[in-house]
Coordinates of C-alpha atoms and ligand atoms in Angstrom, one line a residue:
X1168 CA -2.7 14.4 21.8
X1169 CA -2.6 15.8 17.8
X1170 CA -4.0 18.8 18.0
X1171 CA -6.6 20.4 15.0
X1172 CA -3.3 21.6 13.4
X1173 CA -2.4 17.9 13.0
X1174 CA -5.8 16.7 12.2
X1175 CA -6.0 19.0 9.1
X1176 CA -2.9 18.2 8.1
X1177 CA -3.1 14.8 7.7
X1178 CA -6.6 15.6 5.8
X1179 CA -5.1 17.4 3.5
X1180 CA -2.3 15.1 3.0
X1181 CA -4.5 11.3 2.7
X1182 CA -6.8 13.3 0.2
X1183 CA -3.7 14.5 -1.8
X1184 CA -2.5 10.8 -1.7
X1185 CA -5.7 8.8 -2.1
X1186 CA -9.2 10.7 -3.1
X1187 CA -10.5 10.7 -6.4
X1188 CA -10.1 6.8 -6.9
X1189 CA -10.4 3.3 -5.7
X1190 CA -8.4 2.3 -2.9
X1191 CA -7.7 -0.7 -0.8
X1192 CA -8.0 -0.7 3.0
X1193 CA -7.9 -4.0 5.4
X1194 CA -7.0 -4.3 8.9
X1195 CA -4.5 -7.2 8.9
X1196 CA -4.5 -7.8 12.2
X1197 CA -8.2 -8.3 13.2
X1198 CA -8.2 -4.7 14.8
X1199 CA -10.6 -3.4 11.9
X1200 CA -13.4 -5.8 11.2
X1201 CA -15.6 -3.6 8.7
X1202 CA -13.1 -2.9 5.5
X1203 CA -15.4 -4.8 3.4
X1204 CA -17.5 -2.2 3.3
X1205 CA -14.8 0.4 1.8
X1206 CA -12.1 -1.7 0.5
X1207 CA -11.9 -1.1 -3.5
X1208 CA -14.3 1.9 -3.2
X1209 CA -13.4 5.3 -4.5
X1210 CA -12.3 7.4 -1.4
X1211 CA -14.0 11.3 -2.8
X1212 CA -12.4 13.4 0.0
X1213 CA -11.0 13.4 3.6
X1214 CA -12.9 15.5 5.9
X1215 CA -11.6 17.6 9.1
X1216 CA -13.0 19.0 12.2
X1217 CA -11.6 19.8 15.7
X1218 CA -10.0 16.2 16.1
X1219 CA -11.8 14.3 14.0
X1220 CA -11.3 13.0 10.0
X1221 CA -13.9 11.6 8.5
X1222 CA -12.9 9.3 5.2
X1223 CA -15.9 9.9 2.5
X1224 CA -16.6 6.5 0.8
X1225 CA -19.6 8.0 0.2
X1226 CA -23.4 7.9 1.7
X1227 CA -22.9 6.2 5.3
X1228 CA -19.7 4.8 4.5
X1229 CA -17.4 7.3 6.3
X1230 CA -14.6 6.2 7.9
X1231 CA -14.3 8.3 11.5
X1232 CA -10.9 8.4 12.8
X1233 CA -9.9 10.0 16.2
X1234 CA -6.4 9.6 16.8
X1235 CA -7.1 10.2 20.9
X1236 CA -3.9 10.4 22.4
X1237 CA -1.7 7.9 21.3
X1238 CA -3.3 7.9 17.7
X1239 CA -0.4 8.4 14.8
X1240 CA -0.1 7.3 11.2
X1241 CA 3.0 6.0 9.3
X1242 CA 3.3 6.3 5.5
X1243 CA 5.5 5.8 3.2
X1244 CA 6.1 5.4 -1.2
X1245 CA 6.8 1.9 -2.5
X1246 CA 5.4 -1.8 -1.7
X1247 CA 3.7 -2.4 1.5
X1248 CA 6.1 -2.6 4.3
X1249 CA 6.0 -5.6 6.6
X1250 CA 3.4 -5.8 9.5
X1251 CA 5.0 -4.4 12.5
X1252 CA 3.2 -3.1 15.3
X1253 CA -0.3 -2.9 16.4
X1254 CA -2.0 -2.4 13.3
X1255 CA -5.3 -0.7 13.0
X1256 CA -5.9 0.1 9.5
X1257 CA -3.7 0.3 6.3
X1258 CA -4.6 2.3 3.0
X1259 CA -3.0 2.0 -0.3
X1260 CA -2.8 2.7 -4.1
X1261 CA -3.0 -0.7 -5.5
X1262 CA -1.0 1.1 -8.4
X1263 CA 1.8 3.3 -6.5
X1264 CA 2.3 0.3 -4.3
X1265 CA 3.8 -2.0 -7.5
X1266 CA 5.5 1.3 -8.3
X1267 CA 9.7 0.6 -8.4
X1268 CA 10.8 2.8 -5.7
X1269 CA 14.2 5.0 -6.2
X1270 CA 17.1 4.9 -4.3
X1271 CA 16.7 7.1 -1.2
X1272 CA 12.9 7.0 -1.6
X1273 CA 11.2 7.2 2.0
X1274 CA 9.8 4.0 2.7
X1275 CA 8.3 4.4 6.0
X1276 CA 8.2 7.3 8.1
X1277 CA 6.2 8.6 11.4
X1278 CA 5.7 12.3 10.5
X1279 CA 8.3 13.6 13.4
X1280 CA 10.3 14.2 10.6
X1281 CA 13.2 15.8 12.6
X1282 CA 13.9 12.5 14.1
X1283 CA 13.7 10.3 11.4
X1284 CA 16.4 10.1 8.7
X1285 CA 14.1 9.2 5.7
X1286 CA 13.1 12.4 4.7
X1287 CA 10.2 14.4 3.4
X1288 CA 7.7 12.2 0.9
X1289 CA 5.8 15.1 -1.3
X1290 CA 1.5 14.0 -0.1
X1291 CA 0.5 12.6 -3.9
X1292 CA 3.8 10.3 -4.1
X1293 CA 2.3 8.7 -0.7
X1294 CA 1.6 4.9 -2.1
X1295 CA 0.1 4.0 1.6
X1296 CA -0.5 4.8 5.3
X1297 CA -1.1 2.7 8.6
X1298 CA -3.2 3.6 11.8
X1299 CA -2.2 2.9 14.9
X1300 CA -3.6 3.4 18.5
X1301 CA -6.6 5.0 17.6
X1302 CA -9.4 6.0 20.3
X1303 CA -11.8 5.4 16.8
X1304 CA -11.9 3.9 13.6
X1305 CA -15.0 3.0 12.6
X1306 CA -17.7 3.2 9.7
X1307 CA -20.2 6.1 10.3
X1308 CA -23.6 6.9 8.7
X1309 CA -23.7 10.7 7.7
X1310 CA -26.5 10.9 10.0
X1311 CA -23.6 10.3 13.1
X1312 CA -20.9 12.2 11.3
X1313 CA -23.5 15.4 11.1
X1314 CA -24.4 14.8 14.9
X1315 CA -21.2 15.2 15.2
X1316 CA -20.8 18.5 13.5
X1317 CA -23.5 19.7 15.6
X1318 CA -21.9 18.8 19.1
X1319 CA -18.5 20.6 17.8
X1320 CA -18.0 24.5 18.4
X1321 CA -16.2 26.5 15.5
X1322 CA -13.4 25.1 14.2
X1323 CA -10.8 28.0 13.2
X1324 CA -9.3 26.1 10.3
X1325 CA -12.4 25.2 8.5
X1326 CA -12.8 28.9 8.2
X1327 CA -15.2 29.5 10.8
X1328 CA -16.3 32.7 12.7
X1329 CA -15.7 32.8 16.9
X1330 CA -19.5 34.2 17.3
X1331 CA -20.4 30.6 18.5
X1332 CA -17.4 30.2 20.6
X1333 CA -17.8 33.4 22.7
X1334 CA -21.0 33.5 22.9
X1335 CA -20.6 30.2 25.1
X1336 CA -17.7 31.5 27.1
X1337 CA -19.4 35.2 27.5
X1338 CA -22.0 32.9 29.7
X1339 CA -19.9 30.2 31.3
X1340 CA -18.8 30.3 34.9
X1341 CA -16.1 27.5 33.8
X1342 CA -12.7 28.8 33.9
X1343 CA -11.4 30.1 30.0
X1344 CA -8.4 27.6 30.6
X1345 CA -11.3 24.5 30.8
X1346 CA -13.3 26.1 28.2
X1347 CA -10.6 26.6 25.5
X1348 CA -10.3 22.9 25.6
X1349 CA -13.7 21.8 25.5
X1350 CA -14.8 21.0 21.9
X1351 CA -17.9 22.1 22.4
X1352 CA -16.8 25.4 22.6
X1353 CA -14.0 25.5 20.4
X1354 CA -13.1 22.4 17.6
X1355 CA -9.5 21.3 17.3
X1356 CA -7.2 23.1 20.5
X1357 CA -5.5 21.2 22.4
X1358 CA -2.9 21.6 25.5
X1359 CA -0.3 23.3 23.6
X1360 CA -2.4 26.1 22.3
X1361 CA -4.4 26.3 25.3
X1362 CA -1.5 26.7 27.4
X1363 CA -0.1 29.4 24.7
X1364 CA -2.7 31.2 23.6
X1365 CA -3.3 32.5 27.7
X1366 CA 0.1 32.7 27.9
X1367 CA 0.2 35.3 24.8
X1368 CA -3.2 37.6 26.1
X1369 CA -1.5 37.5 29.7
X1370 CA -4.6 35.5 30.7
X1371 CA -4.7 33.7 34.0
X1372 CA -6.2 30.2 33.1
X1373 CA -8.3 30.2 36.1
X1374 CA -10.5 33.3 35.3
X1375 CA -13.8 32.5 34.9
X1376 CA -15.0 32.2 31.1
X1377 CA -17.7 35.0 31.9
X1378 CA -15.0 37.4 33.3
X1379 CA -13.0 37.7 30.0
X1380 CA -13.4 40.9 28.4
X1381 CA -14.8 39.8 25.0
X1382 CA -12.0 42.3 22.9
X1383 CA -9.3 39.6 24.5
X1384 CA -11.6 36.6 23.1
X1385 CA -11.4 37.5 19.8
X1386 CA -7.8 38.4 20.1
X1387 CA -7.0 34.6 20.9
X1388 CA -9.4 33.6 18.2
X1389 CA -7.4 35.9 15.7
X1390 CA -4.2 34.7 16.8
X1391 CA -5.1 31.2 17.1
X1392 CA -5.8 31.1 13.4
X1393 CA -2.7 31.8 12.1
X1394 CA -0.2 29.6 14.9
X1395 CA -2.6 26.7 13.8
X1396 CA -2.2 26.8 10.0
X1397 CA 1.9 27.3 10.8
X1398 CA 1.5 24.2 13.0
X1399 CA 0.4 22.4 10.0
X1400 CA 3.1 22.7 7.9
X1401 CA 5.4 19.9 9.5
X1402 CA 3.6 19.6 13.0
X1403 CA 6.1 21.7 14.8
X1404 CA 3.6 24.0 16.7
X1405 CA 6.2 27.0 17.4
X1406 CA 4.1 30.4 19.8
X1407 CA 7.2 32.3 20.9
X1408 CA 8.2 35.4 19.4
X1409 CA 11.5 36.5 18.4
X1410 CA 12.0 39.4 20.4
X1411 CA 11.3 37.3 23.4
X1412 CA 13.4 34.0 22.7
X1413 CA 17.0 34.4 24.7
X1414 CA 18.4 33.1 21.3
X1415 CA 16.7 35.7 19.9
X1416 CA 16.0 36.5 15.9
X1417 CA 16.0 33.4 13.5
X1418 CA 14.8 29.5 13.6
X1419 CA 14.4 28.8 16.9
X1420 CA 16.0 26.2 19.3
X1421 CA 13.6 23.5 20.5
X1422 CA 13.5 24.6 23.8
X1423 CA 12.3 28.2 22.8
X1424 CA 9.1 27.1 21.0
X1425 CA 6.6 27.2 23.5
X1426 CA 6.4 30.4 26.4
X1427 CA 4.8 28.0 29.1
X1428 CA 3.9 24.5 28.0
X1429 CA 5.8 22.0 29.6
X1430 CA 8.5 24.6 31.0
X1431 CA 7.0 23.9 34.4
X1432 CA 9.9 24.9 36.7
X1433 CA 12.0 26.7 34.2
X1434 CA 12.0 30.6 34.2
X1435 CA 9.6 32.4 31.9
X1436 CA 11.5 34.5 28.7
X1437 CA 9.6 37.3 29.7
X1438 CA 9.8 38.0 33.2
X1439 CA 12.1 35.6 34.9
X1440 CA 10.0 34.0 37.2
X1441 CA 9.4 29.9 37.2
X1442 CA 6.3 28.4 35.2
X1443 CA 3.7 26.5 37.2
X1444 CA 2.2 23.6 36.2
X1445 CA -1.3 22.2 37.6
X1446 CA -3.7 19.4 36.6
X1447 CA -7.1 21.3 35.0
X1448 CA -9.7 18.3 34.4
X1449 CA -7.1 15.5 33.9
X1450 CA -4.7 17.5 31.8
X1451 CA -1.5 19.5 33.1
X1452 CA -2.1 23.0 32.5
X1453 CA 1.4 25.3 32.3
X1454 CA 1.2 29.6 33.2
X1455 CA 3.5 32.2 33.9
X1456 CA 2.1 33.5 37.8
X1457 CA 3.7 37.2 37.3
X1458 CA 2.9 37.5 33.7
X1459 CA -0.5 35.6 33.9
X1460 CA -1.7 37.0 37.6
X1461 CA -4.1 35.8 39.2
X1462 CA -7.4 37.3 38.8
X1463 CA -8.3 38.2 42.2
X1464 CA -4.5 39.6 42.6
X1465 CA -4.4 42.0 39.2
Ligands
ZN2174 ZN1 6.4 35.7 33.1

């Protein structure tokens, strides 16, 4: 599932590409019934929060978008590329998209761009994007979208404080590795930096939210803030440190980019002993048992 690194990312990038004018939007397919109501309207900015975007069209004409987990979008520069796929939803610059496009132009990419031999397209050269798999894409009133924003916990990358965030876990009997993922607590982590972020305050996942000593709390938060906005850049969500990657200084290899998630069965950097992996509320949770001990144990 995107995580809130991803989520602000592609905010950023469709308001680069389309706010500040008229654009189109149909769902060819039958899979997005309501683009009447914002097709041809000016789009005036792309919202973020946690895992959410919200497309202002304007009073009660935002289009929500949660990606769930199979969500993505495609994009690309030139003329509308052929249906392929199950299409949701397609966006586009009725001007960019009659455009002539140069040679070696990208001209439709997924944004794994390691894997894909099209290249990088620079956001306001975008001339379209398609949704696919979403878990929503609907038209919201802004009385739903500000439910919303009350239901959410702090978001780190809309420049919010952690206040809200510990003060729920200070309380909570939950365990901290349940709570980091809840979105009431906290808006936009995922399993990635759940699994990290214990991993780097030598956390055991399983402690009790109410156990954590609130100085290690604010150490995630602070830490969290920067290995989000790095995530951002091209979606490559990289928690290891240097000193601790066998490969040690410089870029580092794929498999050295995470301490613990999905390295279930391999041996930790740090100390050597294999990474465990258990299912936490319906998601596989990764930790280090020597350097994340048990709480009962340490
Ligand atoms: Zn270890």
């Amino acid at each position: 599932m995107p995580e809130g690194n991803e989520i602000h990312r592609w905010a950023e990038r469709h308001e680069a590409a389309f706010a500040g004018k008229a654009v189109r939007v149909d769902g060819p397919q039958g899979r997005f019934v309501d683009s009447d109501v914002i097709d041809g309207k000016k789009l005036n900015r792309v919202l973020a929060v946690g895992k959410h975007l919200g497309y202002d069209f304007g009073k009660d004409r935002i289009l929500h978008v949660h990606l769930g987990l199979r969500g993505d979008f495609s994009e690309g520069s030139g003329p509308l590329p052929a249906l392929k796929g199950a299409l949701r939803l397609r966006m586009w610059n009725e001007a960019a998209v009659k455009r002539p496009v140069a040679p070696g132009e990208s001209k439709r990419h997924a944004w794994y761009s390691e894997d894909d031999g099209t290249g990088h397209t620079e956001a306001p050269k975008l001339a379209w994007m398609e949704l696919r798999g979403p878990t929503d894409c609907t038209i919201w009133t802004q009385a739903k979208w500000e439910t919303l924003l009350k239901r959410l916990g702090p978001d780190p990358l809309n420049g919010d404080g952690p206040e809200k965030a510990i003060a729920k876990i200070v309380k909570s009997k939950k365990a901290i590795g349940a709570l980091l993922m809840d979105q009431s607590v906290i808006a936009g982590l995922g399993n990635i930096y759940r699994a990290e972020l214990l991993y780097r305050a030598r956390l055991n996942p399983y402690v009790a939210g109410k156990d954590v000593p609130e100085a290690t709390l604010r150490m995630i938060w602070k830490e969290a803030l920067p290995l989000m906005k790095a995530g951002m850049v091209d979606r490559r969500i990289v928690t290891t440190l240097p000193k601790d990657r066998p490969s040690g200084k410089g870029k580092p290899v794929k498999e050295e980019t995470h301490y613990v998630y999905r390295r279930n069965g391999q041996e930790c950097f740090v100390c050597g002993t294999k990474i465990l992996r258990k299912e936490m509320e319906g998601r596989n949770l990764f930790w280090c048992p020597v350097c994340q001990p048990d709480a009962k144990t340490s």
